XYZ file of C-alpha atoms in Angstrom:
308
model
C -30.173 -4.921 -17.692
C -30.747 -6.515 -14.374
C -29.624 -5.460 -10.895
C -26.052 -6.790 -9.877
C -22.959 -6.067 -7.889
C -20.931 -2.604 -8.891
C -17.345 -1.978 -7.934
C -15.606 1.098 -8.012
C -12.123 1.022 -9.064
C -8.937 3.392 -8.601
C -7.687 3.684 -12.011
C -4.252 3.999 -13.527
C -3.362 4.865 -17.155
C -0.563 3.376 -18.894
C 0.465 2.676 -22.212
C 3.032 0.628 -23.803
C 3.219 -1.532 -21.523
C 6.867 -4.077 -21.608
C 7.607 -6.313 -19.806
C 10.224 -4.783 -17.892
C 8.146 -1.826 -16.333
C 5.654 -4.589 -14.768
C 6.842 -4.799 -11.516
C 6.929 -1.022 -11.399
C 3.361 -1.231 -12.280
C 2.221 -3.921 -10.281
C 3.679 -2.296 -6.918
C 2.142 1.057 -8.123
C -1.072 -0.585 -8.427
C -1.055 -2.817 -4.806
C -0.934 1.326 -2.951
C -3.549 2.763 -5.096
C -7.096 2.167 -2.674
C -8.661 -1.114 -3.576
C -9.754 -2.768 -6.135
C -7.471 -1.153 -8.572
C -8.192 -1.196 -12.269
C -4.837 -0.344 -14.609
C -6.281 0.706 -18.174
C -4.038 0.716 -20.925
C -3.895 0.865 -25.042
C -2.963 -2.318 -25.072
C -1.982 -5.508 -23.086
C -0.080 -8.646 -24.734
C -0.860 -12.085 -24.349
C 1.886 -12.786 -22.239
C 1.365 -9.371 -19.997
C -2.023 -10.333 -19.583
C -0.986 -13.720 -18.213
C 1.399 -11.902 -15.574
C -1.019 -9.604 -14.496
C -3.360 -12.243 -13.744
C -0.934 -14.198 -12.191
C -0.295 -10.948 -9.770
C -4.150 -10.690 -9.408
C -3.561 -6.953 -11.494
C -7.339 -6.688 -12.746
C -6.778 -4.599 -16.096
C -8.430 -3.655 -19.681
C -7.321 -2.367 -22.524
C -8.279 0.076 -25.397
C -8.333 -3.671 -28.078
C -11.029 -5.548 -25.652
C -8.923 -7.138 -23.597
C -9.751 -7.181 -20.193
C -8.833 -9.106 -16.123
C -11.751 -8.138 -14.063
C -12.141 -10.644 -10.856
C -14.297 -9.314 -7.935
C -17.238 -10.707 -6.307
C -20.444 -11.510 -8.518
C -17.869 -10.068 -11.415
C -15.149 -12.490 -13.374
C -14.031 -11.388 -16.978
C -11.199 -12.782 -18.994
C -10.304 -12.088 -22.365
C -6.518 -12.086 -23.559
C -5.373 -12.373 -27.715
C -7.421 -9.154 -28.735
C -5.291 -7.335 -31.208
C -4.897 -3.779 -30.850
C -6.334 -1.085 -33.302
C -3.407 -0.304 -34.759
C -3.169 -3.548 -36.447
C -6.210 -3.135 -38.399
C -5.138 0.265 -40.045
C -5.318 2.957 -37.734
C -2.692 4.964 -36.588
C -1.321 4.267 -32.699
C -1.408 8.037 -32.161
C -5.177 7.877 -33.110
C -5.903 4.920 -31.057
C -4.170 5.746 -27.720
C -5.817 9.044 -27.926
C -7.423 8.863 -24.583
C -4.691 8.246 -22.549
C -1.638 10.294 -21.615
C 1.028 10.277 -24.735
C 3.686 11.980 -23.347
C 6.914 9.302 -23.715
C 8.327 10.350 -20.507
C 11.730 12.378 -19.725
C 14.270 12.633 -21.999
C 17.494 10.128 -20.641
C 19.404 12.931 -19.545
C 16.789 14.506 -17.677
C 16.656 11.134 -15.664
C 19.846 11.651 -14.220
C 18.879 14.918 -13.225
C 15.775 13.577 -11.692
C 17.564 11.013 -9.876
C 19.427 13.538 -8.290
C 16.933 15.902 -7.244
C 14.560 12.836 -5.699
C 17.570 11.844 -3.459
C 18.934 14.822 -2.278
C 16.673 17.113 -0.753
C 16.670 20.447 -1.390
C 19.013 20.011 -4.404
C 16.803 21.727 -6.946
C 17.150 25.560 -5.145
C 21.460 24.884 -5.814
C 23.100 26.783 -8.773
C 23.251 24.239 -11.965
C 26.575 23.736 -11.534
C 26.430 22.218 -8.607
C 23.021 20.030 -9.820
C 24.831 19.046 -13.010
C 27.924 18.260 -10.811
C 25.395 15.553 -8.958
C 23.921 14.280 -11.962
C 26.952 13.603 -14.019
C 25.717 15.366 -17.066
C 26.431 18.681 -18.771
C 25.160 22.222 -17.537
C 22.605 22.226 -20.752
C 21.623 18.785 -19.919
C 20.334 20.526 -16.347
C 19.287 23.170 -18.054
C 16.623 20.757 -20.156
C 15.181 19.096 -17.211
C 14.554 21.590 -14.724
C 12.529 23.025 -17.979
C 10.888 19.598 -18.587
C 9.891 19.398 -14.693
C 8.097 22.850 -14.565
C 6.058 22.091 -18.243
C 5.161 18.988 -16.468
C 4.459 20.549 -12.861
C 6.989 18.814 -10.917
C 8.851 22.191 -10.362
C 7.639 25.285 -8.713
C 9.106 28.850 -9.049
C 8.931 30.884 -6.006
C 10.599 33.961 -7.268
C 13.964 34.568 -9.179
C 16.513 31.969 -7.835
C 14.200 30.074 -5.233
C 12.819 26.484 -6.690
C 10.883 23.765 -5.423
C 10.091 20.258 -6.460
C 6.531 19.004 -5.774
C 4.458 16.061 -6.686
C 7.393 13.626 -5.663
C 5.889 10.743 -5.301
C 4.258 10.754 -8.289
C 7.712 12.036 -9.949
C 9.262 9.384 -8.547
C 6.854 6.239 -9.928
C 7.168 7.991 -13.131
C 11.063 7.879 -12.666
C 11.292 4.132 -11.480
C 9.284 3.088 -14.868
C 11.272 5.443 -16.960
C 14.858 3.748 -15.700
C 13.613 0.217 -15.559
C 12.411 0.883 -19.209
C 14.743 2.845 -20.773
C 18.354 3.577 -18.756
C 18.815 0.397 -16.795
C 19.804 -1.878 -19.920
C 21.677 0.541 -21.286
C 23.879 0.771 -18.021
C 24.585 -2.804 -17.930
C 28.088 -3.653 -18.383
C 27.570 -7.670 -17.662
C 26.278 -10.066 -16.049
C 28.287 -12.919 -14.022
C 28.513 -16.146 -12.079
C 30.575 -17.408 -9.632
C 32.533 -20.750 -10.705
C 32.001 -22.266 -7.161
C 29.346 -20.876 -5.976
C 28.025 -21.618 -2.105
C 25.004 -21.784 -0.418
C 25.351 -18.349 0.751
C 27.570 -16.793 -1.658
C 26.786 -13.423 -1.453
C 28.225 -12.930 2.563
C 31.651 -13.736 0.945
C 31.571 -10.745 -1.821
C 33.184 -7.491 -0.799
C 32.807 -4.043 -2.139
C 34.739 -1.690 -0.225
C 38.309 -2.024 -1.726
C 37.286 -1.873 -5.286
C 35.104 1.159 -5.230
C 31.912 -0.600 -6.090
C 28.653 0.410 -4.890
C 25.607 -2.837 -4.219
C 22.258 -2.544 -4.825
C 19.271 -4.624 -5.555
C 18.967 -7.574 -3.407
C 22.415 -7.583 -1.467
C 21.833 -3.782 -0.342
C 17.969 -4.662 0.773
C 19.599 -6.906 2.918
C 21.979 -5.283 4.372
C 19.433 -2.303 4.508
C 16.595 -4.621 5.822
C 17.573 -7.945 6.972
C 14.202 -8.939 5.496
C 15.228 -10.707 1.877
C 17.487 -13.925 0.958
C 19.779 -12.777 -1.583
C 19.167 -14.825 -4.874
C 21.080 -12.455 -7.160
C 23.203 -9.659 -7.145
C 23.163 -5.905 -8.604
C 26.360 -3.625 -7.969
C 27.349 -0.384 -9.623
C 30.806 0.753 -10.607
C 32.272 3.102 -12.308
C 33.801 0.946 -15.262
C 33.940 -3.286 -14.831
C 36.199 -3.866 -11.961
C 38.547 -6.476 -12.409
C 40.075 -6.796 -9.797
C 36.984 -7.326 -8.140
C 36.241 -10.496 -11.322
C 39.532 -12.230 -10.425
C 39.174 -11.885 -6.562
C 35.650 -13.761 -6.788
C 36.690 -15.568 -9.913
C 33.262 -14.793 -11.823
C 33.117 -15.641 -15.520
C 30.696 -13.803 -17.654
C 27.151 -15.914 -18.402
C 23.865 -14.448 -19.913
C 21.729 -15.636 -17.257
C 24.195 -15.007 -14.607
C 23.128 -14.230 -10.846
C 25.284 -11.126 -10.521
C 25.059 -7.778 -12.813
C 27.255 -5.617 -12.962
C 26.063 -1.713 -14.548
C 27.408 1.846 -14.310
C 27.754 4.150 -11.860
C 25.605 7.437 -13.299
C 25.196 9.550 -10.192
C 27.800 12.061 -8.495
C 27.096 12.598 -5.312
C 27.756 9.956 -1.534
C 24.723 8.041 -0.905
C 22.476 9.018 1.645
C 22.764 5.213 3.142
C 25.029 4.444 6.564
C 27.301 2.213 4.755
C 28.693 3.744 1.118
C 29.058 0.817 -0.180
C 25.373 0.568 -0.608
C 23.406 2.643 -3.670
C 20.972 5.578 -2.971
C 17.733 3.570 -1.152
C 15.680 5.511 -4.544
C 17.651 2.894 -7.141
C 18.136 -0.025 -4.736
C 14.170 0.055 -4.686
C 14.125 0.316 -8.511
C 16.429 -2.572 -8.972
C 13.794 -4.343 -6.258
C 11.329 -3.537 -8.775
C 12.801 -4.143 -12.039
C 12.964 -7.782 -11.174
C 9.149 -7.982 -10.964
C 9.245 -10.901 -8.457
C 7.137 -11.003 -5.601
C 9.137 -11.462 -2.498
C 11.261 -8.023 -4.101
C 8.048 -6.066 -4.506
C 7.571 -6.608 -1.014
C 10.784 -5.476 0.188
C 10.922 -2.550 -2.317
C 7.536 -1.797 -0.037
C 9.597 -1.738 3.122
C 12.637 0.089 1.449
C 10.140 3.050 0.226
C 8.285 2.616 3.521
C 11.979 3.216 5.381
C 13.764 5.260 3.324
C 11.629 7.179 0.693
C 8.480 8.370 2.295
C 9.941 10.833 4.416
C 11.817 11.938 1.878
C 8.666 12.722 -0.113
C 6.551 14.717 2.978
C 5.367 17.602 2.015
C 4.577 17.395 -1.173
């Protein structure tokens, strides 16, 4: 073969890939060292199109494949993947991880233990009591964290959670994928909306937490609110009627469930715990919120995971 350019890529594994985990994916990728290369079992057509788009260079078990550097420029999207043809997925993803994740209950947990520091030495009472789930539920993760090496003994009643960061990219993908739509309780519109609609929407009085763009925000003063995220412990009407918001598909405001049980570690409590308002950030995939989920992790997260 003759001489040309090489390029050595960070790699990340991932498999089944949706649609919903890309922006998790995408800002994972932007803080490995550069060029990054994400390899997976297999990409879509339409994936492969957004990754592009995002300039995510990727290929994938089927032949599909985004490679763009200098003296380098591959692009091949419509392969079908091996299962297809016959062969079993579990035979044909064999190379990468296939671990599904954390069970949902063990997310809460999680969520928990990433924002409150500390929280995984308590008695389970008092970690179930933050997570909103049942002792046995606590019981199941902090089992699931040490098989997976996120949780380190030190003696009889002494524990300590390690690897965060990565713990916590693994627990932004698992909620965008698999809690978030099940916490949804609707989305909404305003029936005379203005220009700045969002300045006019209050929280305090009806015991409704923001996060997502409104609490970057507030948090940052960096992003335009476009749409809005708040959480609540069942659908506040009160809060409806005041703004009169009618329900809509495709509204601009969503409206999901409380699942934590502890006071956020923000200034204001009307804003959510800085770990989901950056997951929200990231959920939405869109550029200008991958970049302030950036500053929000940069803020509020990273010190959070020293020491690792």
């Amino acid at each position: 073969m003759p001489d040309g350019p090489r390029h050595c890529y960070s790699v990340a594994l991932r498999r089944n890939l949706r649609p919903a985990s890309l922006g998790a994916i995408v800002l994972q990728l932007r803080e490995l060292p550069q060029p990054a290369l994400l390899v997976a079992d297999y990409v879509n057509p339409n994936i492969a199109e957004r990754l592009a788009d995002e300039r995510i260079e990727f290929m994938d078990a089927a032949g599909n494949a985004y490679l763009n550097q200098p003296g380098l420029f591959v692009w091949v999207k419509g392969q079908k993947p091996a299962w297809e043809y016959g062969l079993a997925r579990s035979d044909a993803v064999s190379p990468l991880e296939k671990s599904d994740g954390f069970k949902p209950s063990s997310l809460y947990v999680i969520f928990a233990l990433l924002c409150k520091p500390g929280l995984e030495s308590a008695p389970y009472r008092e970690i179930a009591a933050s997570s909103n789930v049942a002792l046995g539920s606590v019981n199941w993760a902090m089992r699931e964290l040490r098989e997976r090496g996120y949780l380190y003994q030190k003696g009889r009643n002494r524990r300590q959670l390690i690897r965060k960061s990565d713990l916590r990219d693994r627990w932004v993908a698992s909620f965008i994928d698999k809690l978030r739509p099940k916490l949804r309780l609707g989305r909404f519109t305003m029936l005379k909306p203005t220009d700045e609609w969002w300045r006019s929407l209050t929280a305090d009085e009806f015991d409704i937490v923001w996060s997502g763009e409104i609490a970057a925000w507030k948090m940052t003063g960096y992003l335009r609110p476009e749409r809005a995220t708040l959480y609540a412990d069942n659908l506040p009407r009160g809060f409806l009627n005041r703004h009169r918001l009618a329900r809509s598909d495709d509204g601009e405001i969503q409206i999901s469930r409380r699942f934590w049980g502890f006071v956020s570690g923000t200034t204001d409590r009307a804003i959510a715990p800085p770990l989901l308002v950056y997951a929200d950030l990231v959920a939405s995939g869109e550029s200008r919120n991958l970049e302030t989920a950036k500053l929000i992790h940069e803020r509020y997260l990273s010190e959070s995971e020293s020491g690792q």
